[in-house]
CSV table of C-alpha atoms in Angstrom, one decimal:
chain,number,residue,atom,x,y,z
A,864,UNK,CA,10.6,-15.2,-28.9
A,865,UNK,CA,8.8,-18.4,-28.4
A,866,UNK,CA,5.2,-17.3,-26.4
A,867,UNK,CA,3.4,-19.6,-23.6
A,868,UNK,CA,7.1,-21.0,-23.3
A,869,UNK,CA,6.3,-21.9,-20.0
A,870,UNK,CA,10.1,-21.8,-17.6
A,871,UNK,CA,10.1,-18.0,-19.0
A,872,UNK,CA,6.2,-17.4,-17.5
A,873,UNK,CA,6.9,-19.4,-14.7
A,874,UNK,CA,9.9,-17.0,-14.5
A,875,UNK,CA,8.4,-13.7,-15.0
A,876,UNK,CA,5.6,-14.4,-11.8
A,877,UNK,CA,8.4,-15.1,-10.2
A,878,UNK,CA,9.1,-11.2,-10.0
A,879,UNK,CA,6.2,-11.1,-8.4
A,880,UNK,CA,7.2,-12.7,-5.4
A,881,UNK,CA,10.2,-11.5,-5.1
A,882,UNK,CA,8.7,-8.0,-5.5
A,883,UNK,CA,5.5,-8.7,-3.1
A,884,UNK,CA,7.4,-8.1,-0.2
A,885,UNK,CA,7.4,-4.4,-0.8
A,886,UNK,CA,3.6,-3.4,-1.1
A,887,UNK,CA,3.1,-6.1,1.8
A,888,UNK,CA,5.6,-5.3,4.6
A,889,UNK,CA,7.1,-1.7,3.4
A,890,UNK,CA,4.4,-0.2,2.6
A,891,UNK,CA,0.9,-1.9,4.5
A,892,UNK,CA,1.9,-3.1,6.9
A,893,UNK,CA,5.2,-3.4,9.7
A,894,UNK,CA,6.2,-0.3,7.8
A,895,UNK,CA,2.9,2.4,8.6
A,896,UNK,CA,2.7,0.9,12.1
A,897,UNK,CA,5.7,0.7,13.1
A,898,UNK,CA,6.0,5.0,11.4
A,899,UNK,CA,2.9,5.8,13.3
A,900,UNK,CA,4.2,4.4,16.2
A,901,UNK,CA,8.0,5.6,16.3
A,902,UNK,CA,7.0,9.7,15.2
A,903,UNK,CA,3.7,8.9,18.4
A,904,UNK,CA,7.4,8.6,21.0
A,905,UNK,CA,9.3,10.3,19.4
A,906,UNK,CA,7.0,13.5,18.7
A,907,UNK,CA,4.9,13.5,21.9
A,908,UNK,CA,1.7,13.2,19.6
A,909,UNK,CA,0.0,12.5,16.1
A,910,UNK,CA,1.9,16.3,14.7
A,911,UNK,CA,5.1,16.0,13.6
A,912,UNK,CA,8.0,19.5,12.6
A,913,UNK,CA,8.8,18.2,9.0
A,914,UNK,CA,11.4,20.7,8.3
A,915,UNK,CA,10.4,23.2,10.5
A,916,UNK,CA,6.2,22.9,8.8
A,917,UNK,CA,3.8,20.8,11.9
A,918,UNK,CA,2.1,18.1,10.3
A,919,UNK,CA,0.4,14.2,10.7
A,920,UNK,CA,2.5,11.8,10.8
A,921,UNK,CA,-0.9,10.5,8.5
A,922,UNK,CA,-0.9,13.1,6.5
A,923,UNK,CA,3.4,12.3,6.2
A,924,UNK,CA,2.9,9.3,5.3
A,925,UNK,CA,0.3,10.4,2.7
A,926,UNK,CA,2.2,13.0,0.3
A,927,UNK,CA,5.5,11.2,0.8
A,928,UNK,CA,2.9,8.0,-1.0
A,929,UNK,CA,2.1,11.1,-3.6
A,930,UNK,CA,6.2,12.8,-4.2
A,931,UNK,CA,7.6,9.4,-5.1
A,932,UNK,CA,5.1,8.1,-7.2
A,933,UNK,CA,5.4,11.8,-8.9
A,934,UNK,CA,8.9,11.2,-9.2
A,935,UNK,CA,8.5,7.6,-11.3
A,936,UNK,CA,5.5,9.0,-13.6
A,937,UNK,CA,8.4,11.9,-14.4
A,938,UNK,CA,11.3,9.1,-15.1
A,939,UNK,CA,9.9,6.2,-16.1
A,940,UNK,CA,8.9,7.6,-19.9
A,941,UNK,CA,11.9,8.7,-21.1
A,942,UNK,CA,13.4,5.1,-19.4
A,943,UNK,CA,11.0,3.3,-21.8
A,944,UNK,CA,11.3,4.4,-24.8
A,945,UNK,CA,14.8,3.9,-24.5
A,946,UNK,CA,14.4,0.8,-24.0
A,947,UNK,CA,12.0,0.4,-27.0
A,948,UNK,CA,14.8,1.9,-29.0
A,949,UNK,CA,18.4,0.3,-27.1
A,950,UNK,CA,16.5,-3.2,-25.8
A,951,UNK,CA,17.4,-2.8,-23.0
A,952,UNK,CA,14.6,-3.7,-20.9
A,953,UNK,CA,15.5,-6.0,-17.9
A,954,UNK,CA,18.8,-3.2,-17.6
A,955,UNK,CA,16.3,-0.9,-16.8
A,956,UNK,CA,14.2,-3.4,-14.8
A,957,UNK,CA,17.2,-4.6,-12.4
A,958,UNK,CA,17.9,-1.3,-12.1
A,959,UNK,CA,14.5,0.1,-9.8
A,960,UNK,CA,14.6,-3.2,-8.3
A,961,UNK,CA,18.4,-2.9,-7.3
A,962,UNK,CA,17.2,1.1,-6.1
A,963,UNK,CA,14.1,-0.4,-3.9
A,964,UNK,CA,15.7,-3.8,-2.1
A,965,UNK,CA,18.7,-1.0,-0.5
A,966,UNK,CA,17.3,1.6,0.5
A,967,UNK,CA,14.3,-1.4,1.9
A,968,UNK,CA,17.3,-2.0,3.8
A,969,UNK,CA,19.1,0.5,4.4
A,970,UNK,CA,15.1,1.4,6.6
A,971,UNK,CA,16.8,-1.2,9.5
A,972,UNK,CA,18.5,2.1,11.1
A,973,UNK,CA,15.7,4.0,10.5
A,974,UNK,CA,15.1,5.4,14.1
A,975,UNK,CA,13.0,8.6,16.4
A,976,UNK,CA,16.3,10.1,15.5
A,977,UNK,CA,16.3,9.3,12.0
A,978,UNK,CA,12.6,9.9,10.9
A,979,UNK,CA,13.0,12.1,8.2
A,980,UNK,CA,15.4,10.6,6.2
A,981,UNK,CA,13.4,7.7,6.5
A,982,UNK,CA,11.0,9.3,5.1
A,983,UNK,CA,13.5,9.9,1.5
A,984,UNK,CA,14.7,5.9,2.1
A,985,UNK,CA,10.8,5.3,2.2
A,986,UNK,CA,10.0,7.8,-0.8
A,987,UNK,CA,13.1,6.0,-2.7
A,988,UNK,CA,12.0,2.2,-2.0
A,989,UNK,CA,8.6,3.5,-3.7
A,990,UNK,CA,10.4,4.7,-6.3
A,991,UNK,CA,12.2,1.6,-7.5
A,992,UNK,CA,9.2,-0.2,-6.5
A,993,UNK,CA,7.2,1.1,-8.9
A,994,UNK,CA,9.6,1.6,-11.6
A,995,UNK,CA,10.6,-1.9,-12.0
A,996,UNK,CA,7.3,-3.1,-12.7
A,997,UNK,CA,6.3,-1.1,-15.3
A,998,UNK,CA,9.4,-3.0,-17.2
A,999,UNK,CA,7.7,-6.0,-16.0
A,1000,UNK,CA,4.8,-6.1,-16.8
A,1001,UNK,CA,5.3,-5.0,-20.6
A,1002,UNK,CA,7.0,-7.8,-20.5
A,1003,UNK,CA,3.4,-9.5,-20.7
A,1004,UNK,CA,2.3,-9.3,-24.2
A,1005,UNK,CA,5.3,-10.7,-25.6
A,1006,UNK,CA,5.7,-13.7,-23.3
A,1007,UNK,CA,2.4,-14.8,-23.8
A,1008,UNK,CA,-0.5,-15.2,-26.1
A,1009,UNK,CA,-3.7,-12.4,-25.1
A,1010,UNK,CA,-6.2,-15.7,-24.9
A,1011,UNK,CA,-3.1,-16.6,-21.7
A,1012,UNK,CA,-3.0,-12.6,-20.2
A,1013,UNK,CA,-6.0,-13.1,-17.5
A,1014,UNK,CA,-4.9,-17.0,-16.1
A,1015,UNK,CA,-1.2,-15.9,-16.1
A,1016,UNK,CA,-1.7,-11.8,-14.6
A,1017,UNK,CA,-3.3,-13.8,-11.9
A,1018,UNK,CA,-0.8,-16.2,-11.8
A,1019,UNK,CA,1.9,-13.8,-10.7
A,1020,UNK,CA,-0.3,-11.8,-8.5
A,1021,UNK,CA,-1.6,-14.8,-6.9
A,1022,UNK,CA,2.6,-15.5,-6.7
A,1023,UNK,CA,3.0,-12.5,-4.9
A,1024,UNK,CA,0.3,-12.7,-2.5
A,1025,UNK,CA,2.5,-16.5,-1.6
A,1026,UNK,CA,5.3,-15.2,-1.2
A,1027,UNK,CA,4.9,-12.0,0.9
A,1028,UNK,CA,2.9,-13.6,3.1
A,1029,UNK,CA,5.9,-16.7,3.7
A,1030,UNK,CA,8.0,-13.5,4.7
A,1031,UNK,CA,5.3,-11.7,7.1
A,1032,UNK,CA,5.0,-14.8,8.9
A,1033,UNK,CA,8.8,-15.3,9.9
A,1034,UNK,CA,8.7,-11.1,10.4
A,1035,UNK,CA,5.4,-10.8,12.8
A,1036,UNK,CA,7.0,-14.3,14.2
A,1037,UNK,CA,9.9,-11.7,15.6
A,1038,UNK,CA,7.5,-9.2,16.7
A,1039,UNK,CA,5.0,-11.5,18.6
A,1040,UNK,CA,8.3,-13.4,20.1
A,1041,UNK,CA,11.7,-11.6,20.2
A,1042,UNK,CA,13.0,-12.9,22.6
A,1043,UNK,CA,12.6,-16.8,20.7
A,1044,UNK,CA,15.2,-15.1,19.0
A,1045,UNK,CA,17.6,-13.5,21.9
A,1046,UNK,CA,16.2,-10.2,20.8
A,1047,UNK,CA,15.6,-7.7,24.0
A,1048,UNK,CA,14.6,-4.4,22.5
A,1049,UNK,CA,11.3,-4.2,20.8
A,1050,UNK,CA,12.2,-1.9,18.0
A,1051,UNK,CA,14.6,-4.5,16.1
A,1052,UNK,CA,12.3,-6.8,15.2
A,1053,UNK,CA,10.5,-3.6,12.9
A,1054,UNK,CA,14.1,-3.4,11.5
A,1055,UNK,CA,15.0,-6.2,10.9
A,1056,UNK,CA,11.8,-6.9,8.4
A,1057,UNK,CA,12.9,-4.0,6.1
A,1058,UNK,CA,16.1,-5.5,6.4
A,1059,UNK,CA,14.8,-9.1,4.9
A,1060,UNK,CA,12.3,-7.2,2.4
A,1061,UNK,CA,14.9,-6.0,0.4
A,1062,UNK,CA,17.5,-9.2,0.8
A,1063,UNK,CA,14.2,-11.5,-0.5
A,1064,UNK,CA,14.1,-9.4,-2.7
A,1065,UNK,CA,16.6,-9.3,-4.8
A,1066,UNK,CA,17.6,-12.6,-3.6
A,1067,UNK,CA,14.2,-14.1,-5.7
A,1068,UNK,CA,14.5,-11.4,-8.7
A,1069,UNK,CA,17.5,-13.7,-9.9
A,1070,UNK,CA,15.0,-16.0,-11.3
A,1071,UNK,CA,13.8,-13.7,-13.0
A,1072,UNK,CA,16.6,-12.1,-14.2
A,1073,UNK,CA,18.1,-15.4,-15.3
A,1074,UNK,CA,15.4,-16.4,-17.7
A,1075,UNK,CA,13.8,-13.5,-19.3
A,1076,UNK,CA,14.8,-12.3,-22.7
A,1077,UNK,CA,18.4,-9.4,-22.2
A,1078,UNK,CA,16.8,-7.7,-24.8
A,1079,UNK,CA,13.8,-6.8,-26.4
A,1080,UNK,CA,13.1,-4.0,-29.0
A,1081,UNK,CA,13.9,-2.6,-32.0
A,1082,UNK,CA,17.3,-2.1,-31.7
A,1083,UNK,CA,17.3,1.6,-33.4
A,1084,UNK,CA,18.3,3.9,-30.7
A,1085,UNK,CA,21.4,6.7,-32.5
A,1086,UNK,CA,23.9,7.7,-31.2
A,1087,UNK,CA,22.8,10.5,-30.5
A,1088,UNK,CA,19.5,12.5,-29.5
A,1089,UNK,CA,18.7,9.7,-27.7
A,1090,UNK,CA,16.3,12.0,-25.2
A,1091,UNK,CA,14.7,13.0,-28.3
A,1092,UNK,CA,13.9,9.8,-29.7
A,1093,UNK,CA,12.4,9.3,-25.8
A,1094,UNK,CA,10.0,11.5,-26.2
A,1095,UNK,CA,9.1,11.3,-30.3
A,1096,UNK,CA,8.4,7.7,-29.3
A,1097,UNK,CA,6.1,8.8,-26.5
A,1098,UNK,CA,4.3,11.1,-28.6
A,1099,UNK,CA,4.3,8.4,-31.7
A,1100,UNK,CA,2.1,6.2,-28.8
A,1101,UNK,CA,-0.1,8.9,-27.5
A,1102,UNK,CA,-0.9,9.6,-31.7
A,1103,UNK,CA,-1.3,5.7,-31.3
A,1104,UNK,CA,-3.6,6.0,-28.2
A,1105,UNK,CA,-5.8,8.8,-29.6
A,1106,UNK,CA,-7.1,5.8,-32.6
A,1107,UNK,CA,-8.1,3.2,-30.2
A,1108,UNK,CA,-11.8,4.7,-29.0
A,1109,UNK,CA,-11.3,1.8,-26.3
A,1110,UNK,CA,-8.0,1.9,-24.8
A,1111,UNK,CA,-8.2,5.4,-24.7
A,1112,UNK,CA,-11.4,5.1,-22.6
A,1113,UNK,CA,-10.1,2.2,-20.1
A,1114,UNK,CA,-7.6,4.5,-19.5
A,1115,UNK,CA,-9.6,7.1,-18.5
A,1116,UNK,CA,-11.7,4.5,-16.0
A,1117,UNK,CA,-8.5,3.2,-15.0
A,1118,UNK,CA,-6.8,6.3,-13.9
A,1119,UNK,CA,-9.8,7.0,-12.2
A,1120,UNK,CA,-11.0,3.7,-10.0
A,1121,UNK,CA,-7.4,3.3,-9.3
A,1122,UNK,CA,-7.2,6.9,-7.7
A,1123,UNK,CA,-9.3,5.2,-5.1
A,1124,UNK,CA,-8.1,1.3,-5.6
A,1125,UNK,CA,-4.4,2.8,-4.6
A,1126,UNK,CA,-4.4,4.8,-1.5
A,1127,UNK,CA,-6.8,2.2,-0.4
A,1128,UNK,CA,-3.6,-0.2,0.0
A,1129,UNK,CA,-1.5,2.6,1.6
A,1130,UNK,CA,-3.2,4.3,3.9
A,1131,UNK,CA,-5.6,0.8,5.3
A,1132,UNK,CA,-2.9,0.2,7.4
A,1133,UNK,CA,-3.2,3.9,9.1
A,1134,UNK,CA,-6.9,4.2,9.0
A,1135,UNK,CA,-7.0,0.7,11.8
A,1136,UNK,CA,-3.5,2.7,13.6
A,1137,UNK,CA,-5.1,6.3,14.3
A,1138,UNK,CA,-9.0,6.6,13.6
A,1139,UNK,CA,-10.0,2.7,15.7
A,1140,UNK,CA,-6.9,2.8,17.7
A,1141,UNK,CA,-5.9,-0.3,16.5
A,1142,UNK,CA,-3.0,-2.8,18.8
A,1143,UNK,CA,0.0,-3.4,16.0
A,1144,UNK,CA,-0.2,-6.9,16.1
A,1145,UNK,CA,-4.5,-7.3,15.0
A,1146,UNK,CA,-3.8,-4.7,12.1
A,1147,UNK,CA,-0.7,-7.0,10.9
A,1148,UNK,CA,-2.1,-10.1,10.6
A,1149,UNK,CA,-5.3,-8.1,9.7
A,1150,UNK,CA,-2.7,-6.8,6.7
A,1151,UNK,CA,-1.8,-11.1,6.2
A,1152,UNK,CA,-5.2,-11.8,6.3
A,1153,UNK,CA,-5.6,-9.3,3.0
A,1154,UNK,CA,-2.7,-11.1,1.5
A,1155,UNK,CA,-4.3,-14.7,2.1
A,1156,UNK,CA,-7.7,-13.4,0.4
A,1157,UNK,CA,-6.5,-11.7,-2.4
A,1158,UNK,CA,-5.1,-15.0,-3.7
A,1159,UNK,CA,-8.5,-16.5,-3.8
A,1160,UNK,CA,-9.1,-12.8,-5.3
A,1161,UNK,CA,-6.6,-13.0,-8.0
A,1162,UNK,CA,-8.4,-16.0,-9.4
A,1163,UNK,CA,-12.0,-15.2,-9.0
A,1164,UNK,CA,-11.8,-12.6,-10.7
A,1165,UNK,CA,-9.3,-14.5,-14.0
A,1166,UNK,CA,-12.7,-17.0,-14.2
A,1167,UNK,CA,-15.5,-14.2,-13.9
A,1168,UNK,CA,-13.6,-11.4,-16.9
A,1169,UNK,CA,-13.6,-15.6,-18.7
A,1170,UNK,CA,-17.6,-15.7,-17.9
A,1171,UNK,CA,-18.9,-12.0,-18.6
A,1172,UNK,CA,-16.0,-10.6,-20.0
A,1173,UNK,CA,-13.1,-7.5,-18.4
A,1174,UNK,CA,-15.2,-4.8,-18.6
A,1175,UNK,CA,-18.0,-6.4,-16.6
A,1176,UNK,CA,-16.0,-8.0,-14.3
A,1177,UNK,CA,-14.2,-4.9,-13.5
A,1178,UNK,CA,-18.0,-2.9,-13.2
A,1179,UNK,CA,-18.4,-5.6,-10.1
A,1180,UNK,CA,-15.2,-4.9,-8.3
A,1181,UNK,CA,-15.4,-0.9,-8.5
A,1182,UNK,CA,-19.4,-0.9,-7.9
A,1183,UNK,CA,-17.5,-3.9,-4.3
A,1184,UNK,CA,-15.7,-0.6,-3.8
A,1185,UNK,CA,-17.8,1.7,-3.8
A,1186,UNK,CA,-18.9,-0.5,-0.2
A,1187,UNK,CA,-16.4,-1.0,1.1
A,1188,UNK,CA,-16.2,3.3,1.0
A,1189,UNK,CA,-19.4,3.2,2.8
A,1190,UNK,CA,-18.5,0.4,5.1
A,1191,UNK,CA,-15.6,2.3,6.1
A,1192,UNK,CA,-16.6,6.2,6.7
A,1193,UNK,CA,-19.3,4.0,9.1
A,1194,UNK,CA,-16.5,1.3,11.0
A,1195,UNK,CA,-16.2,1.9,14.9
A,1196,UNK,CA,-15.7,-1.0,16.0
A,1197,UNK,CA,-12.2,-3.7,15.1
A,1198,UNK,CA,-14.6,-6.6,14.4
A,1199,UNK,CA,-15.9,-4.7,12.1
A,1200,UNK,CA,-12.4,-3.4,10.0
A,1201,UNK,CA,-12.4,-6.9,9.8
A,1202,UNK,CA,-14.7,-7.6,8.2
A,1203,UNK,CA,-13.8,-5.0,5.1
A,1204,UNK,CA,-10.4,-6.5,5.2
A,1205,UNK,CA,-11.7,-9.4,4.4
A,1206,UNK,CA,-14.0,-7.5,1.1
A,1207,UNK,CA,-10.9,-5.9,0.3
A,1208,UNK,CA,-8.5,-8.7,-0.4
A,1209,UNK,CA,-11.0,-10.6,-2.2
A,1210,UNK,CA,-10.8,-7.5,-4.8
A,1211,UNK,CA,-7.5,-5.5,-4.2
A,1212,UNK,CA,-5.1,-8.4,-6.4
A,1213,UNK,CA,-8.3,-8.9,-8.8
A,1214,UNK,CA,-9.0,-5.8,-9.5
A,1215,UNK,CA,-5.1,-5.0,-10.1
A,1216,UNK,CA,-4.9,-9.0,-12.1
A,1217,UNK,CA,-7.6,-8.2,-14.0
A,1218,UNK,CA,-6.7,-4.3,-15.2
A,1219,UNK,CA,-3.6,-5.5,-16.5
A,1220,UNK,CA,-4.6,-8.0,-18.4
A,1221,UNK,CA,-7.2,-6.4,-20.2
A,1222,UNK,CA,-4.8,-3.6,-21.1
A,1223,UNK,CA,-3.3,-6.1,-22.6
A,1224,UNK,CA,-5.6,-7.5,-24.0
A,1225,UNK,CA,-6.9,-3.2,-26.3
A,1226,UNK,CA,-2.5,-3.2,-27.4
A,1227,UNK,CA,-2.2,-3.6,-31.4
A,1228,UNK,CA,-1.4,-7.0,-32.2
A,1229,UNK,CA,1.7,-7.5,-33.0
A,1230,UNK,CA,4.1,-3.9,-31.2
A,1231,UNK,CA,7.0,-4.5,-31.0
A,1232,UNK,CA,7.1,-1.0,-28.1
A,1233,UNK,CA,4.8,-2.2,-25.7
A,1234,UNK,CA,7.1,-1.1,-22.8
A,1235,UNK,CA,6.3,2.8,-23.8
A,1236,UNK,CA,3.0,1.7,-24.3
A,1237,UNK,CA,3.2,-0.5,-20.9
A,1238,UNK,CA,5.0,3.6,-19.6
A,1239,UNK,CA,1.9,4.8,-20.9
A,1240,UNK,CA,-0.2,2.7,-18.6
A,1241,UNK,CA,2.3,2.7,-15.5
A,1242,UNK,CA,2.4,6.5,-15.4
A,1243,UNK,CA,-1.7,6.9,-16.3
A,1244,UNK,CA,-2.0,4.6,-12.8
A,1245,UNK,CA,0.9,6.4,-10.7
A,1246,UNK,CA,-0.7,9.4,-11.1
A,1247,UNK,CA,-3.9,8.0,-10.4
A,1248,UNK,CA,-1.6,7.1,-7.0
A,1249,UNK,CA,-0.4,11.0,-6.6
A,1250,UNK,CA,-3.9,11.7,-7.2
A,1251,UNK,CA,-5.7,9.7,-5.0
A,1252,UNK,CA,-2.6,9.8,-2.0
A,1253,UNK,CA,-2.4,13.6,-1.9
A,1254,UNK,CA,-6.7,13.6,-2.3
A,1255,UNK,CA,-6.9,11.8,0.5
A,1256,UNK,CA,-4.1,13.1,3.1
A,1257,UNK,CA,-5.1,16.8,2.3
A,1258,UNK,CA,-8.5,15.8,2.8
A,1259,UNK,CA,-7.8,14.7,6.2
A,1260,UNK,CA,-5.5,18.1,7.0
A,1261,UNK,CA,-8.3,20.4,6.2
A,1262,UNK,CA,-11.4,18.6,7.7
A,1263,UNK,CA,-8.6,16.8,10.7
A,1264,UNK,CA,-11.2,13.7,10.2
A,1265,UNK,CA,-9.4,10.4,8.2
A,1266,UNK,CA,-13.4,9.5,8.0
A,1267,UNK,CA,-13.8,12.6,5.3
A,1268,UNK,CA,-11.4,11.1,3.1
A,1269,UNK,CA,-13.0,8.3,2.6
A,1270,UNK,CA,-15.9,9.6,1.3
A,1271,UNK,CA,-13.7,11.4,-1.0
A,1272,UNK,CA,-13.2,7.5,-1.7
A,1273,UNK,CA,-16.4,6.4,-2.9
A,1274,UNK,CA,-17.0,9.6,-4.7
A,1275,UNK,CA,-14.2,8.3,-7.4
A,1276,UNK,CA,-14.8,4.9,-7.6
A,1277,UNK,CA,-18.1,5.8,-8.6
A,1278,UNK,CA,-17.0,8.8,-10.9
A,1279,UNK,CA,-14.6,5.4,-12.0
A,1280,UNK,CA,-18.1,3.0,-12.7
A,1281,UNK,CA,-19.5,5.3,-14.6
A,1282,UNK,CA,-16.5,5.7,-17.2
A,1283,UNK,CA,-16.8,2.2,-17.5
A,1284,UNK,CA,-20.4,1.5,-18.3
A,1285,UNK,CA,-19.3,3.4,-21.7
A,1286,UNK,CA,-16.7,1.1,-22.7
A,1287,UNK,CA,-18.2,-2.7,-23.8
A,1288,UNK,CA,-17.0,-5.7,-22.6
A,1289,UNK,CA,-15.6,-7.7,-25.3
A,1290,UNK,CA,-17.2,-10.8,-25.4
A,1291,UNK,CA,-20.8,-8.7,-25.9
A,1292,UNK,CA,-18.0,-6.6,-28.0
A,1293,UNK,CA,-18.4,-9.7,-30.6
A,1294,UNK,CA,-21.1,-10.6,-30.3
A,1295,UNK,CA,-22.2,-7.8,-31.6
A,1296,UNK,CA,-20.1,-7.7,-34.4
A,1297,UNK,CA,-21.2,-11.9,-35.5
A,1298,UNK,CA,-24.4,-9.6,-35.8
A,1299,UNK,CA,-24.2,-7.2,-37.3
A,1300,UNK,CA,-24.4,-4.3,-35.4
């Protein structure tokens, strides 16, 4: 297949535009605020009854994220192996896309009487979102050459930021001025927002579904034993990973710093609402600001990687995250939270984009089963989210304070920085080869 085809590249990037509204509206802004406020009204305090077990709403939120990504991590390896064997990568991508989008739309029925059901719908939307990303990411090394990975990955993230901001602005206008839309019930705008995420996601996903190749894979699926073929495929990739020390080292470092990065992404709004008591509209506007800054951050880190190499650029980003955690521990005022939010926006998308591009560069050339390779990448990411959000929720549950959870994340980022330090940046690695070292 021709690589660097502008039409295919743009179509691929449009899936970021389509699905990023879930990360922004459902995960980071409106849903956490609505969930926290609805739980307070239903139970009269921060603790809620989860099938007979008293638990803080913020802790339940963290555990739900953990459970959703654990399910994804268990299911995705089988799906990606089958996709590589049959060439039905896009079919799996569609399935997870529609699973996530439909459950977002069903969140329209989230009220005080349906809290527990809505927790499960939220979890299923996360499974759909994270599952579709696996197959989306795996297209990158097959539609672009290595020298374009950083730029295209950053373009995808920036389009995702921009598209999700547009929808959030519309949803925010409903929340702040419901009377303009003829809405009298103040809870309705948030619920409409959940529905619009599903519609937006499905609608714009049709562009990549139309232009991305239908069949990429070796197409050698056997009539029987396909499930065992899936395990054998993963075993083969695992054996190959063990023979590539830099790729294995990167995955271990990626696992650690992603624990911190993605946990912050999922709990930042809950932290602002529960710990700092910030008003709902201020929190949502703050998340909007993070997205706008994130567009710049994605391209800044792509430029930085071109100057000093991918690994050193990642080390810069992780170092900034350590500073963010230290600052968050001492944050007590709204203005301090807003400054941290801008910093988070600068490094959030940049680090995610650069991580995806770095892994693509480390995959062996002419690898046909990139879906299985990216299943390792995405399972690593999912398990990092499982462990990170579980640790965050557990520390809060045991100590009673989110600030102690922030300290745990700081330690995680320090460990991630140490692991990254073991990997030579690609620029430095080539330089050493030229010197005969």
